[in-house]
PDB file of C-alpha atoms in Angstrom:
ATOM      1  CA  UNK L  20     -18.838  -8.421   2.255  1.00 91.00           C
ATOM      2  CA  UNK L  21     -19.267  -7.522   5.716  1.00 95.00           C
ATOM      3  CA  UNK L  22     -17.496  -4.631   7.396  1.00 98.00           C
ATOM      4  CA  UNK L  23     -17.746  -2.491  10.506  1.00 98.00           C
ATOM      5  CA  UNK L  24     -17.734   1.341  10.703  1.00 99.00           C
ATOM      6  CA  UNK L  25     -15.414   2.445  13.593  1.00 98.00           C
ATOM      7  CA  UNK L  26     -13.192   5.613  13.950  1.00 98.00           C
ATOM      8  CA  UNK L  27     -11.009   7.271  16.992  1.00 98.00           C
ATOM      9  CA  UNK L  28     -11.268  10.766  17.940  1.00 98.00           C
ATOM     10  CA  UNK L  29     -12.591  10.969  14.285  1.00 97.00           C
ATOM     11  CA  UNK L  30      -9.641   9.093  12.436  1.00 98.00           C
ATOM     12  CA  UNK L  31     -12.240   6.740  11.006  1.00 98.00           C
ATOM     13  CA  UNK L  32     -11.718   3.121   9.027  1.00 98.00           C
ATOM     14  CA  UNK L  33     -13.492   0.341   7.522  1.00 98.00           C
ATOM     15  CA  UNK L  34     -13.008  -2.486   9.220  1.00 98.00           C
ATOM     16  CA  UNK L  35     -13.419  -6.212   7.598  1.00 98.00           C
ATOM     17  CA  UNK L  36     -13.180  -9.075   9.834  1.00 97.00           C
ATOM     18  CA  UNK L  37     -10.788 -12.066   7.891  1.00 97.00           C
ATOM     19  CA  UNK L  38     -10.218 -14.547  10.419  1.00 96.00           C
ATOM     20  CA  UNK L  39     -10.309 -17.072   8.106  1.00 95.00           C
ATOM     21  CA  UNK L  40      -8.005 -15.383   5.969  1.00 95.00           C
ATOM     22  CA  UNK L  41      -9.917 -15.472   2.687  1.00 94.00           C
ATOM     23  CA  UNK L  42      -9.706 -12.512   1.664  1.00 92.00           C
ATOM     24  CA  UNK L  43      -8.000 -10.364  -1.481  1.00 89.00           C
ATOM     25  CA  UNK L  44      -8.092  -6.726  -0.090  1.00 91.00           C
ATOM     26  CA  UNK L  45      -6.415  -4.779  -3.273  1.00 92.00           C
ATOM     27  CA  UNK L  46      -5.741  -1.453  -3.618  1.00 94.00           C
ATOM     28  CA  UNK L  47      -8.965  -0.997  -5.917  1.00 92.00           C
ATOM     29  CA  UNK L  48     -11.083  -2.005  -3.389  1.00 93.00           C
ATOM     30  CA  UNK L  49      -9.734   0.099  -0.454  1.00 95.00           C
ATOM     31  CA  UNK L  50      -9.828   3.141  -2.279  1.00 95.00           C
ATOM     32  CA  UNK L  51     -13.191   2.529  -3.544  1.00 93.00           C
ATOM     33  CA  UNK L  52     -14.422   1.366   0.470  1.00 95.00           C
ATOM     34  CA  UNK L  53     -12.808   4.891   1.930  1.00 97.00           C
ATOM     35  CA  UNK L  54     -14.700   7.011  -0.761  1.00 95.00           C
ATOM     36  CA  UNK L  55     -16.748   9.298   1.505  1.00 96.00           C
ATOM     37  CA  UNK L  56     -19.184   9.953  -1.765  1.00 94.00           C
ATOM     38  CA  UNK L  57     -19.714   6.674  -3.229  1.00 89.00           C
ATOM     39  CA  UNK L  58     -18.455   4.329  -0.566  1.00 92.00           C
ATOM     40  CA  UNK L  59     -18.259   3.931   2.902  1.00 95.00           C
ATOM     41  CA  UNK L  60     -15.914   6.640   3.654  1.00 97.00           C
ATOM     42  CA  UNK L  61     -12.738   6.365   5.787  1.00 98.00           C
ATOM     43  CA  UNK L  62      -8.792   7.250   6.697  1.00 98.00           C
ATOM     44  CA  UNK L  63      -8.287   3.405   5.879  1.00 98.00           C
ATOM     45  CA  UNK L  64      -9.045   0.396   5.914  1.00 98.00           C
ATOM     46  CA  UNK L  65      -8.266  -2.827   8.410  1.00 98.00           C
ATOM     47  CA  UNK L  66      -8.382  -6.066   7.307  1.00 98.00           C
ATOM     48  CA  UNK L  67      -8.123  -8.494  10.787  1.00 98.00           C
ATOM     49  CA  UNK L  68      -6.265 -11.312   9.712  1.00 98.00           C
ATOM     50  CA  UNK L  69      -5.421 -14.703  11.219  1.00 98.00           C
ATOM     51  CA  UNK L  70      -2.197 -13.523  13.821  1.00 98.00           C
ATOM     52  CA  UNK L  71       1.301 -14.771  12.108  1.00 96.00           C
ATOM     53  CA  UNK L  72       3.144 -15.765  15.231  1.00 96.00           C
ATOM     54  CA  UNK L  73       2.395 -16.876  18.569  1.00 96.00           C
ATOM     55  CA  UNK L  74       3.391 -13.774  20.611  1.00 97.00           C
ATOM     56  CA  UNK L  75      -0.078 -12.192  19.044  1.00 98.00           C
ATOM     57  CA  UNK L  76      -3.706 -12.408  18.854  1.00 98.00           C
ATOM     58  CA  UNK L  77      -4.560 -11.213  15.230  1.00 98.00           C
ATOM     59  CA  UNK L  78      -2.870  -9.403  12.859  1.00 98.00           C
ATOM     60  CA  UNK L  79      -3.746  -5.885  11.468  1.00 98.00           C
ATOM     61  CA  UNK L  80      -3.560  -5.618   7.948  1.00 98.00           C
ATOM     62  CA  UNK L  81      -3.630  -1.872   7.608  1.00 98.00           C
ATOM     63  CA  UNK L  82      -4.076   0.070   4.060  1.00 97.00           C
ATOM     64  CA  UNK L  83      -4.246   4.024   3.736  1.00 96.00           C
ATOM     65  CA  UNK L  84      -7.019   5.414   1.733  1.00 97.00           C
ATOM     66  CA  UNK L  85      -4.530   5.797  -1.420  1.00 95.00           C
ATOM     67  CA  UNK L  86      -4.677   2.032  -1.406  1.00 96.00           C
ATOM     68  CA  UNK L  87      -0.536   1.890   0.032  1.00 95.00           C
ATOM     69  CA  UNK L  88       0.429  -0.570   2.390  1.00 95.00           C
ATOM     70  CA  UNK L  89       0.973   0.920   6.160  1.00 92.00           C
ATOM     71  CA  UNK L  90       3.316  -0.186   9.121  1.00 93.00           C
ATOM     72  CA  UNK L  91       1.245   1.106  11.762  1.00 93.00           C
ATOM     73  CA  UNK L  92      -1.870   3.016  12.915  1.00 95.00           C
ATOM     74  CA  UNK L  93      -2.563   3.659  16.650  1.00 95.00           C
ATOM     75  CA  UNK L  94      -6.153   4.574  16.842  1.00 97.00           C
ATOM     76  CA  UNK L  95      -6.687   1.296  14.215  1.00 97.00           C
ATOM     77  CA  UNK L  96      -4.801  -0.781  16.560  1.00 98.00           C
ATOM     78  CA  UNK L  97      -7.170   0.653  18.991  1.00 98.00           C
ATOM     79  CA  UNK L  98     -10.094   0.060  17.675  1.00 98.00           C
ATOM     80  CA  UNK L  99      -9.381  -3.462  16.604  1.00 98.00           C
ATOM     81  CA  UNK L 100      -9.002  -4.370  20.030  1.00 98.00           C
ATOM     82  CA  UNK L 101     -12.208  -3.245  21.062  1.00 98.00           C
ATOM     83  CA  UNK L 102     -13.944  -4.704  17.995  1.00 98.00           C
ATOM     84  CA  UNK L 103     -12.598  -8.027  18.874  1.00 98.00           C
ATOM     85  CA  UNK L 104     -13.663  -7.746  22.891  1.00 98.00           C
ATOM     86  CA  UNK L 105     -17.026  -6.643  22.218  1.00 97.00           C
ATOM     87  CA  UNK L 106     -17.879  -9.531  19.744  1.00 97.00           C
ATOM     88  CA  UNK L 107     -16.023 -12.064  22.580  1.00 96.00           C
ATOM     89  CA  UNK L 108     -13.462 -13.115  19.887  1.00 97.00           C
ATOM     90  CA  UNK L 109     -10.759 -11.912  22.458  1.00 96.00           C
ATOM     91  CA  UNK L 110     -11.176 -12.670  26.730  1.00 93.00           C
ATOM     92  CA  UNK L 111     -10.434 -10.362  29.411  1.00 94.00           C
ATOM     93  CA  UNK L 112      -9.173  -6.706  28.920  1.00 97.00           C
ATOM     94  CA  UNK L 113      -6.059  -7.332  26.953  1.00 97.00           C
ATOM     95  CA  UNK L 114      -5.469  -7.521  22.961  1.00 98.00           C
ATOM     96  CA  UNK L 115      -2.230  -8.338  21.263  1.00 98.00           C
ATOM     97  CA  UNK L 116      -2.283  -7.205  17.798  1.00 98.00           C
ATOM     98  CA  UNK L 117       0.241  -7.874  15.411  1.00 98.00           C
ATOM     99  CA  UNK L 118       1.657  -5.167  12.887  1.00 97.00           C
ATOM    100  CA  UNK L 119       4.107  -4.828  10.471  1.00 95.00           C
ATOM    101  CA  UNK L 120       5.838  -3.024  13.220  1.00 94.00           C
ATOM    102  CA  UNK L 121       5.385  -5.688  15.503  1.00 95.00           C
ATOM    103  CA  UNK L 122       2.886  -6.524  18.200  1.00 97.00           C
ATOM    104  CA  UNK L 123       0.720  -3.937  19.922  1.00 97.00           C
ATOM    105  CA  UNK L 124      -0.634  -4.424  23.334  1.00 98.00           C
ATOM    106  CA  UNK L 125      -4.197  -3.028  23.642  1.00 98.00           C
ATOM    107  CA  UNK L 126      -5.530  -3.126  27.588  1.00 98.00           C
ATOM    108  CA  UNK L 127      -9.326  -1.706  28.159  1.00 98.00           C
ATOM    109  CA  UNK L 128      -9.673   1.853  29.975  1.00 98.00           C
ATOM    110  CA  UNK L 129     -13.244   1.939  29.992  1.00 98.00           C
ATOM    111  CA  UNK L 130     -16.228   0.220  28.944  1.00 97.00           C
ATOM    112  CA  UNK L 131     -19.954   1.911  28.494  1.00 96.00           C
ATOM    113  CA  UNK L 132     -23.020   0.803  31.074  1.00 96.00           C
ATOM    114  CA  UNK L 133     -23.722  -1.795  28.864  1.00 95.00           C
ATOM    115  CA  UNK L 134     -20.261  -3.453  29.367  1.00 95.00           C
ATOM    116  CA  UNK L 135     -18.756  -2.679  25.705  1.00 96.00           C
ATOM    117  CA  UNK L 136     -15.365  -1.528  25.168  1.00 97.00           C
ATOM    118  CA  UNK L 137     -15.548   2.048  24.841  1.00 97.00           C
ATOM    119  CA  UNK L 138     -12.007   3.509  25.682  1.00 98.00           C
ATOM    120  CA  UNK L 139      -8.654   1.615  25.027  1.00 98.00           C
ATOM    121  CA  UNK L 140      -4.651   2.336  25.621  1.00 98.00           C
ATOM    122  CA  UNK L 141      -2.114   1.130  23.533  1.00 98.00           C
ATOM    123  CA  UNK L 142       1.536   0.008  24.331  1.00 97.00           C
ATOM    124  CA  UNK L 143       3.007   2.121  20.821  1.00 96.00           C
ATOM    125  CA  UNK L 144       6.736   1.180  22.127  1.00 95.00           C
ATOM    126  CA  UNK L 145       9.614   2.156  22.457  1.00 95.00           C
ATOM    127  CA  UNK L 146      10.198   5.950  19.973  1.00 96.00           C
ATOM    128  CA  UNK L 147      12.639   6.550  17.963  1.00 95.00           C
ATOM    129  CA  UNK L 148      13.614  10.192  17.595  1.00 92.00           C
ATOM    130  CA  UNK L 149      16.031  10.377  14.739  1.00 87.00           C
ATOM    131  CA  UNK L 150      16.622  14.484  14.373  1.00 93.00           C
ATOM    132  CA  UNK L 151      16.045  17.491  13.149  1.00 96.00           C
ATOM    133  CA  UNK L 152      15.554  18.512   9.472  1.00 97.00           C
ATOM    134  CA  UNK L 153      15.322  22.050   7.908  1.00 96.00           C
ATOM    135  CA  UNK L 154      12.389  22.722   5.793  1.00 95.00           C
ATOM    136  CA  UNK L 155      11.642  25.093   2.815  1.00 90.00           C
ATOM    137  CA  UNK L 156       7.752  26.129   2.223  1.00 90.00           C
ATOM    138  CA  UNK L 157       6.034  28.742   0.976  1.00 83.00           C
ATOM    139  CA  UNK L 158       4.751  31.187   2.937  1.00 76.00           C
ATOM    140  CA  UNK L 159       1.081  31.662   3.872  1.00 70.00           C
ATOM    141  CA  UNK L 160       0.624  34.875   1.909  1.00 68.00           C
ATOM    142  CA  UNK L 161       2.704  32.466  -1.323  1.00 67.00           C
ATOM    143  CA  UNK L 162       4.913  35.569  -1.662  1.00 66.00           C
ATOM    144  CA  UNK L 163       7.803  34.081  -0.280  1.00 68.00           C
ATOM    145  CA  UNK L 164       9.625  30.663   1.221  1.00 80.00           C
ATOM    146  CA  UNK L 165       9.934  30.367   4.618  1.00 83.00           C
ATOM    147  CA  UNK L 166      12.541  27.909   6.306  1.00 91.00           C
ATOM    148  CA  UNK L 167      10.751  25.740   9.437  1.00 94.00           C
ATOM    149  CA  UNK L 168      12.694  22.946  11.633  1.00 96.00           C
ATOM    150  CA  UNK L 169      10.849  19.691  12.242  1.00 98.00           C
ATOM    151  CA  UNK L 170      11.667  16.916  14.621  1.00 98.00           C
ATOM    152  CA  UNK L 171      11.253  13.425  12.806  1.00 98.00           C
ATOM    153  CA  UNK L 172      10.145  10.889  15.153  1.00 97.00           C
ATOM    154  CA  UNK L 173       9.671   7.357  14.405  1.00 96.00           C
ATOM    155  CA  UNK L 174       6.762   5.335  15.916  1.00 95.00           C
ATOM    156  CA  UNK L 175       7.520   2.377  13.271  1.00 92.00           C
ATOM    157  CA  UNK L 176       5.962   4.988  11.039  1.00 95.00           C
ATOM    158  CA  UNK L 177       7.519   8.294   9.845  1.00 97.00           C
ATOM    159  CA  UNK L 178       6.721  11.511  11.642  1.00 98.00           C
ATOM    160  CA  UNK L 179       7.905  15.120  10.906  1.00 98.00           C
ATOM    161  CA  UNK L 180       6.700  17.070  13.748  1.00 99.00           C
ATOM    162  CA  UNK L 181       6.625  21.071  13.159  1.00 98.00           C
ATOM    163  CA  UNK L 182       6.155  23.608  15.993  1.00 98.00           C
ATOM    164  CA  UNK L 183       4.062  27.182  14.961  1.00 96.00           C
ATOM    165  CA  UNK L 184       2.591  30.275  16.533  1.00 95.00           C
ATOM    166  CA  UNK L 185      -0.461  29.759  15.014  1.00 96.00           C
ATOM    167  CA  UNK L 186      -2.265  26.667  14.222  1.00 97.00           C
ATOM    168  CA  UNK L 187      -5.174  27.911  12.398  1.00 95.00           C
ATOM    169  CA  UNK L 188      -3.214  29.975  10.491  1.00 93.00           C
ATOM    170  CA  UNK L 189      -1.393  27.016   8.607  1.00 94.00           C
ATOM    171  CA  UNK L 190      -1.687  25.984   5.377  1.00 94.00           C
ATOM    172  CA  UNK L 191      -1.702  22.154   5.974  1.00 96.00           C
ATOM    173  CA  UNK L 192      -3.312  21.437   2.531  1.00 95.00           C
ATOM    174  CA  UNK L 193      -0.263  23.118   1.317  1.00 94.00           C
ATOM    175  CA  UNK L 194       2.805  22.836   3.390  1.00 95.00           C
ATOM    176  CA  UNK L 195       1.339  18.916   4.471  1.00 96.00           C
ATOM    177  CA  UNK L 196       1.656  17.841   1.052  1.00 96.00           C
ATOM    178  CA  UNK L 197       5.048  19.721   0.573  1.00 94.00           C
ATOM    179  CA  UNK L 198       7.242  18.324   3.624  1.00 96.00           C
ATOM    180  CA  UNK L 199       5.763  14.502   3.191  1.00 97.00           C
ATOM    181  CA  UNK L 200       7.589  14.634  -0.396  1.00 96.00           C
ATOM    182  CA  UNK L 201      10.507  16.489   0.494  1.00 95.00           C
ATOM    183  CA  UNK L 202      13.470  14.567  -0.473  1.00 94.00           C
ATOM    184  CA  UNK L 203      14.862  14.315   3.114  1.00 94.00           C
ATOM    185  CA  UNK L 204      12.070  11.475   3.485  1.00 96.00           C
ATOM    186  CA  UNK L 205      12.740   8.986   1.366  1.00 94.00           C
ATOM    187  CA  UNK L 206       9.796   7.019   1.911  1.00 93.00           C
ATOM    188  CA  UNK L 207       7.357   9.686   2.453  1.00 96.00           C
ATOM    189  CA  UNK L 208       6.649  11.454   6.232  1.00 98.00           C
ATOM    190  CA  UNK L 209       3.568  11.786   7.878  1.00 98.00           C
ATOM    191  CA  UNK L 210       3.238  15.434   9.298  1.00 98.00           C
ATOM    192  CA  UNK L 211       2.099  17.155  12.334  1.00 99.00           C
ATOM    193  CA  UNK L 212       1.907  20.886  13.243  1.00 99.00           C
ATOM    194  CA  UNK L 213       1.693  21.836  16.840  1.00 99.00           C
ATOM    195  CA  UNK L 214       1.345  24.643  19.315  1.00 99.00           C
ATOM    196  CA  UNK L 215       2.053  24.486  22.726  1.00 99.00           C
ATOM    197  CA  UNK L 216       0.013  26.423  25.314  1.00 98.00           C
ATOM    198  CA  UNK L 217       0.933  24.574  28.646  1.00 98.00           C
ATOM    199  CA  UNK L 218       3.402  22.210  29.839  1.00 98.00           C
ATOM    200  CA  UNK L 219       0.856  19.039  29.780  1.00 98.00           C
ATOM    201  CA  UNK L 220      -1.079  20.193  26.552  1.00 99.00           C
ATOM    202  CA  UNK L 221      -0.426  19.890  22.803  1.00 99.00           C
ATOM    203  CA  UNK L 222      -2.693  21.235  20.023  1.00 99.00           C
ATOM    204  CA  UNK L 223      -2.142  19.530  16.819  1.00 99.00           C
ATOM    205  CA  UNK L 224      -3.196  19.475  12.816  1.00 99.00           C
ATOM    206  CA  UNK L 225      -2.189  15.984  11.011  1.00 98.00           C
ATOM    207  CA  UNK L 226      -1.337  15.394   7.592  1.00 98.00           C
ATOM    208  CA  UNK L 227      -1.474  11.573   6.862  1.00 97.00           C
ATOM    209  CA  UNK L 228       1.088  10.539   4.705  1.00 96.00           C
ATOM    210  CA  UNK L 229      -1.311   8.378   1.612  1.00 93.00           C
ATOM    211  CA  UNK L 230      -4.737  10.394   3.004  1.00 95.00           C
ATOM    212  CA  UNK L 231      -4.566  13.591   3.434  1.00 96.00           C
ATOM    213  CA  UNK L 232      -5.549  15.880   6.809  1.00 98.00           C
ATOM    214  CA  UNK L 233      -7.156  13.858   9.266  1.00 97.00           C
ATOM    215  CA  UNK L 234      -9.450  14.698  12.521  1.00 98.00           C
ATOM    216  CA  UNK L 235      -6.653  12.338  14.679  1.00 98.00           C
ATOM    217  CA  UNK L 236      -3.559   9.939  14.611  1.00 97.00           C
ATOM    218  CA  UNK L 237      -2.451   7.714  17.124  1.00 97.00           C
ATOM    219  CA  UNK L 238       0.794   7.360  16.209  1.00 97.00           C
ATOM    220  CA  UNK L 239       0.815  10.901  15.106  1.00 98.00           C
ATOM    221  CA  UNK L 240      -0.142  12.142  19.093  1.00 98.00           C
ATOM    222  CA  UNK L 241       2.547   9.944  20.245  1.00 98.00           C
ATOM    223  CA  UNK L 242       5.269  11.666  17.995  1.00 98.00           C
ATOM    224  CA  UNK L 243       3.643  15.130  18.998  1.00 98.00           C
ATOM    225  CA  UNK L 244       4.487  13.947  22.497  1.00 98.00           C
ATOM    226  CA  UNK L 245       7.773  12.979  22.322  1.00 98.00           C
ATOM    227  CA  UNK L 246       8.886  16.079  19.984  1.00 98.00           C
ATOM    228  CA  UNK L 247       7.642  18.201  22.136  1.00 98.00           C
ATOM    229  CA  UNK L 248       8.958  16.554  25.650  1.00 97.00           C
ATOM    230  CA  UNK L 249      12.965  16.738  23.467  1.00 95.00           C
ATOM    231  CA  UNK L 250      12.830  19.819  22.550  1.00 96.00           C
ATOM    232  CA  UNK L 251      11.716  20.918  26.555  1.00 97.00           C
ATOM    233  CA  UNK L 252       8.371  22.173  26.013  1.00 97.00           C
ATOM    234  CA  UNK L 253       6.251  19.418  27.857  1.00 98.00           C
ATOM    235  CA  UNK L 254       6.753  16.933  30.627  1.00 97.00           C
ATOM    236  CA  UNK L 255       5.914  13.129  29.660  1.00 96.00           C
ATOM    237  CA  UNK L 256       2.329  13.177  30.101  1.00 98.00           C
ATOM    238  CA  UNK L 257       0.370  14.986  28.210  1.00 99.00           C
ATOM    239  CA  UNK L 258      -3.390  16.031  26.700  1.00 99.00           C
ATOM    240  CA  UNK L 259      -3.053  16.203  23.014  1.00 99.00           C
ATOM    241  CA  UNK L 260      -6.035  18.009  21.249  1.00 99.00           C
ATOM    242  CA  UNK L 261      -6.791  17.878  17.777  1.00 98.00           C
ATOM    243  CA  UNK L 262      -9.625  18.548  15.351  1.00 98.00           C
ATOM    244  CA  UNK L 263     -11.127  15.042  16.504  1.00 98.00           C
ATOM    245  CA  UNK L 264     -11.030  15.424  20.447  1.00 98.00           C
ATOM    246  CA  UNK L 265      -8.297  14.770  22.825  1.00 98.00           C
ATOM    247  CA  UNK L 266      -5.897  11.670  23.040  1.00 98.00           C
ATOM    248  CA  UNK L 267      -3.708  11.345  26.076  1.00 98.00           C
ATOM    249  CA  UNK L 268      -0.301   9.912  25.853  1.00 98.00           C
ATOM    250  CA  UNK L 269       2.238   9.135  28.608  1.00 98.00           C
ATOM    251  CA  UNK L 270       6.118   8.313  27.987  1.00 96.00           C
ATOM    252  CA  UNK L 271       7.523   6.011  30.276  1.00 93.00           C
ATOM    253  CA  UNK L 272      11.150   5.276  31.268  1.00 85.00           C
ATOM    254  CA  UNK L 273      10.674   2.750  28.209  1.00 87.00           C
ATOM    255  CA  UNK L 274       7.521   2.736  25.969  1.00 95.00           C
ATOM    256  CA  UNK L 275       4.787   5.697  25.231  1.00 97.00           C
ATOM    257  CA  UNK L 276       0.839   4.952  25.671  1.00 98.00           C
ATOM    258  CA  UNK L 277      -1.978   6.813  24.328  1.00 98.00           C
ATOM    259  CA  UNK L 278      -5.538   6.030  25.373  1.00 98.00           C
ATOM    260  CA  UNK L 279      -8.806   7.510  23.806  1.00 98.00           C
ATOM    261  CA  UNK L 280     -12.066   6.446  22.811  1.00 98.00           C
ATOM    262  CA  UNK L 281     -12.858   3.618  20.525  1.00 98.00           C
ATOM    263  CA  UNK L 282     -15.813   3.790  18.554  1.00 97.00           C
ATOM    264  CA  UNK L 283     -18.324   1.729  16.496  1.00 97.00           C
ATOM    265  CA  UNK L 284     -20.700   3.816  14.256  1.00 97.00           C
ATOM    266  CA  UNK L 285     -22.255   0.625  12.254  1.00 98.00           C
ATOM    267  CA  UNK L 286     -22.199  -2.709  10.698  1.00 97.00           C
ATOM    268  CA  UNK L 287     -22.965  -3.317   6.900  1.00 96.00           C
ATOM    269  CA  UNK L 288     -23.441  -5.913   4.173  1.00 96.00           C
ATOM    270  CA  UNK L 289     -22.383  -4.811   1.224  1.00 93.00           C
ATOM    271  CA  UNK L 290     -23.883  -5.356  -1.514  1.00 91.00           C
ATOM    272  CA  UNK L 291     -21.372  -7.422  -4.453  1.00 86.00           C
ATOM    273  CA  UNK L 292     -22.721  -6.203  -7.628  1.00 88.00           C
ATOM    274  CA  UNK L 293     -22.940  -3.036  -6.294  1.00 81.00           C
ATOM    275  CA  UNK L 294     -19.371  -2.931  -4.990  1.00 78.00           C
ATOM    276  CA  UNK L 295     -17.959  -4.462  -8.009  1.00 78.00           C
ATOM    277  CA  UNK L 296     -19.340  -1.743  -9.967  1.00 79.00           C
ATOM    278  CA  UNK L 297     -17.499   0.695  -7.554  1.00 66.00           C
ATOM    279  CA  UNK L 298     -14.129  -1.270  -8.094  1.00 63.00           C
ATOM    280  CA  UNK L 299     -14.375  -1.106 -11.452  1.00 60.00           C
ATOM    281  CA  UNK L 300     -15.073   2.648 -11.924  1.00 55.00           C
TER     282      UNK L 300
END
């Protein structure tokens, strides 16, 4: 099996090319693929599959590294497109990848001195901002509970986005875990904590619903955005930090973009014995 190494700001996946559609990605395999001790390591893994209507170029056949089926994942879509310009499966500057929350457009931003794709923006459509929820978590000191408000946002993904005074000083291994199983989600949230220190910049910490903290989120920065534009904190563009470097997103009058780097760290063969082994352990 042949894959691709590629990540976003750090939010890194295994990518498998499937064109032809031959491929039987289970949940076995993806978890053994995003082991970061005994396999390649990653937030996920796409499978780029033939697309399934004509408004698209491929689909993206996204799995979390729990193995669960995903709707969306913006720096994946990303780095798709850029996968698929730099090999000349796609022409020009413009990728449309299909999604099980429906076609992504993927334009180039930047390319290296070499001509490759390195920097991409993707149309993430039109948000949905569905409320506010009160939260119970325990405190950092785990004396106490302490009651937090998140805005839920949905990107075709779930989003609970939580403003505090102090980022580093969160327990996202704790409260992360604790707010994507609350009962007010049915299906699970993915969860961002944010500070923010100026009108066009957001710091943020991700919890992955499935994974587990990650370096960045695409769909995550989006959601930071548009939580913190409703609740009057930012304008509608804006710089959004996190552990992984610095997405940008911009809400228009009708859809939100966020552009960042797209990056390929290797190709491999894998070998089958070797990986069936892994499967089956």
């Amino acid at each position: 099996m042949q894959v691709t190494k590629v990540h976003g700001c750090g939010n890194d996946f295994v990518l498998i090319g499937d064109l032809g559609d031959a491929l039987d990605v289970s949940s076995d395999l993806v978890r053994a693929l995003c082991d970061r001790h005994r396999g390649v390591g990653g937030d996920g893994v796409i499978r780029i599959a033939p697309p399934r209507d004509a408004e698209s170029d491929v689909f993206m056949d996204y799995r979390n590294s729990d193995g669960g089926v995903v709707e969306m994942c913006g720096n994946g879509v990303r780095c798709v497109a850029s996968y698929l310009l730099n090999r000349g499966l796609c022409r020009g500057d413009q990728v449309r990848v299909g999604s099980r929350a429906g076609v992504k457009t993927v334009r180039v931003t930047a390319r290296d001195r070499d001509g490759r794709v390195s920097e991409t923006e993707v149309d993430m459509g039109t948000p949905e901002a569905t409320g506010t929820v009160a939260l119970r978590v325990p405190a950092p000191d785990g004396k106490y509970a302490v009651e937090i408000e998140a805005v839920t946002v949905s990107m075709g993904n779930p989003h609970a986005v939580v403003e505090v005074d102090d980022l580093s000083a969160v327990p996202v291994g704790e409260w992360g875990p604790r707010i994507e199983h609350d009962p007010a989600f049915v299906d699970g949230t993915n969860v961002e904590f944010i500070t923010v220190p100026a009108p066009d910049v957001i710091h943020g910490r991700i919890w992955e619903r499935g994974v587990g903290e990650t370096l960045a989120s695409g769909t995550g920065a989006s959601a930071m955005a548009v939580a913190a534009h409703l609740q009057g904190r930012t304008g509608r563009d804006v710089r959004v930090r996190v552990p992984g470097g610095v997405l940008t997103a911009r809400w228009t009058s009708s859809t939100l973009l966020i552009r960042g780097p797209a990056v390929e760290v290797f190709d491999a063969e894998l070998d089958d014995v070797w990986l069936a082994t892994l499967v089956d352990d």
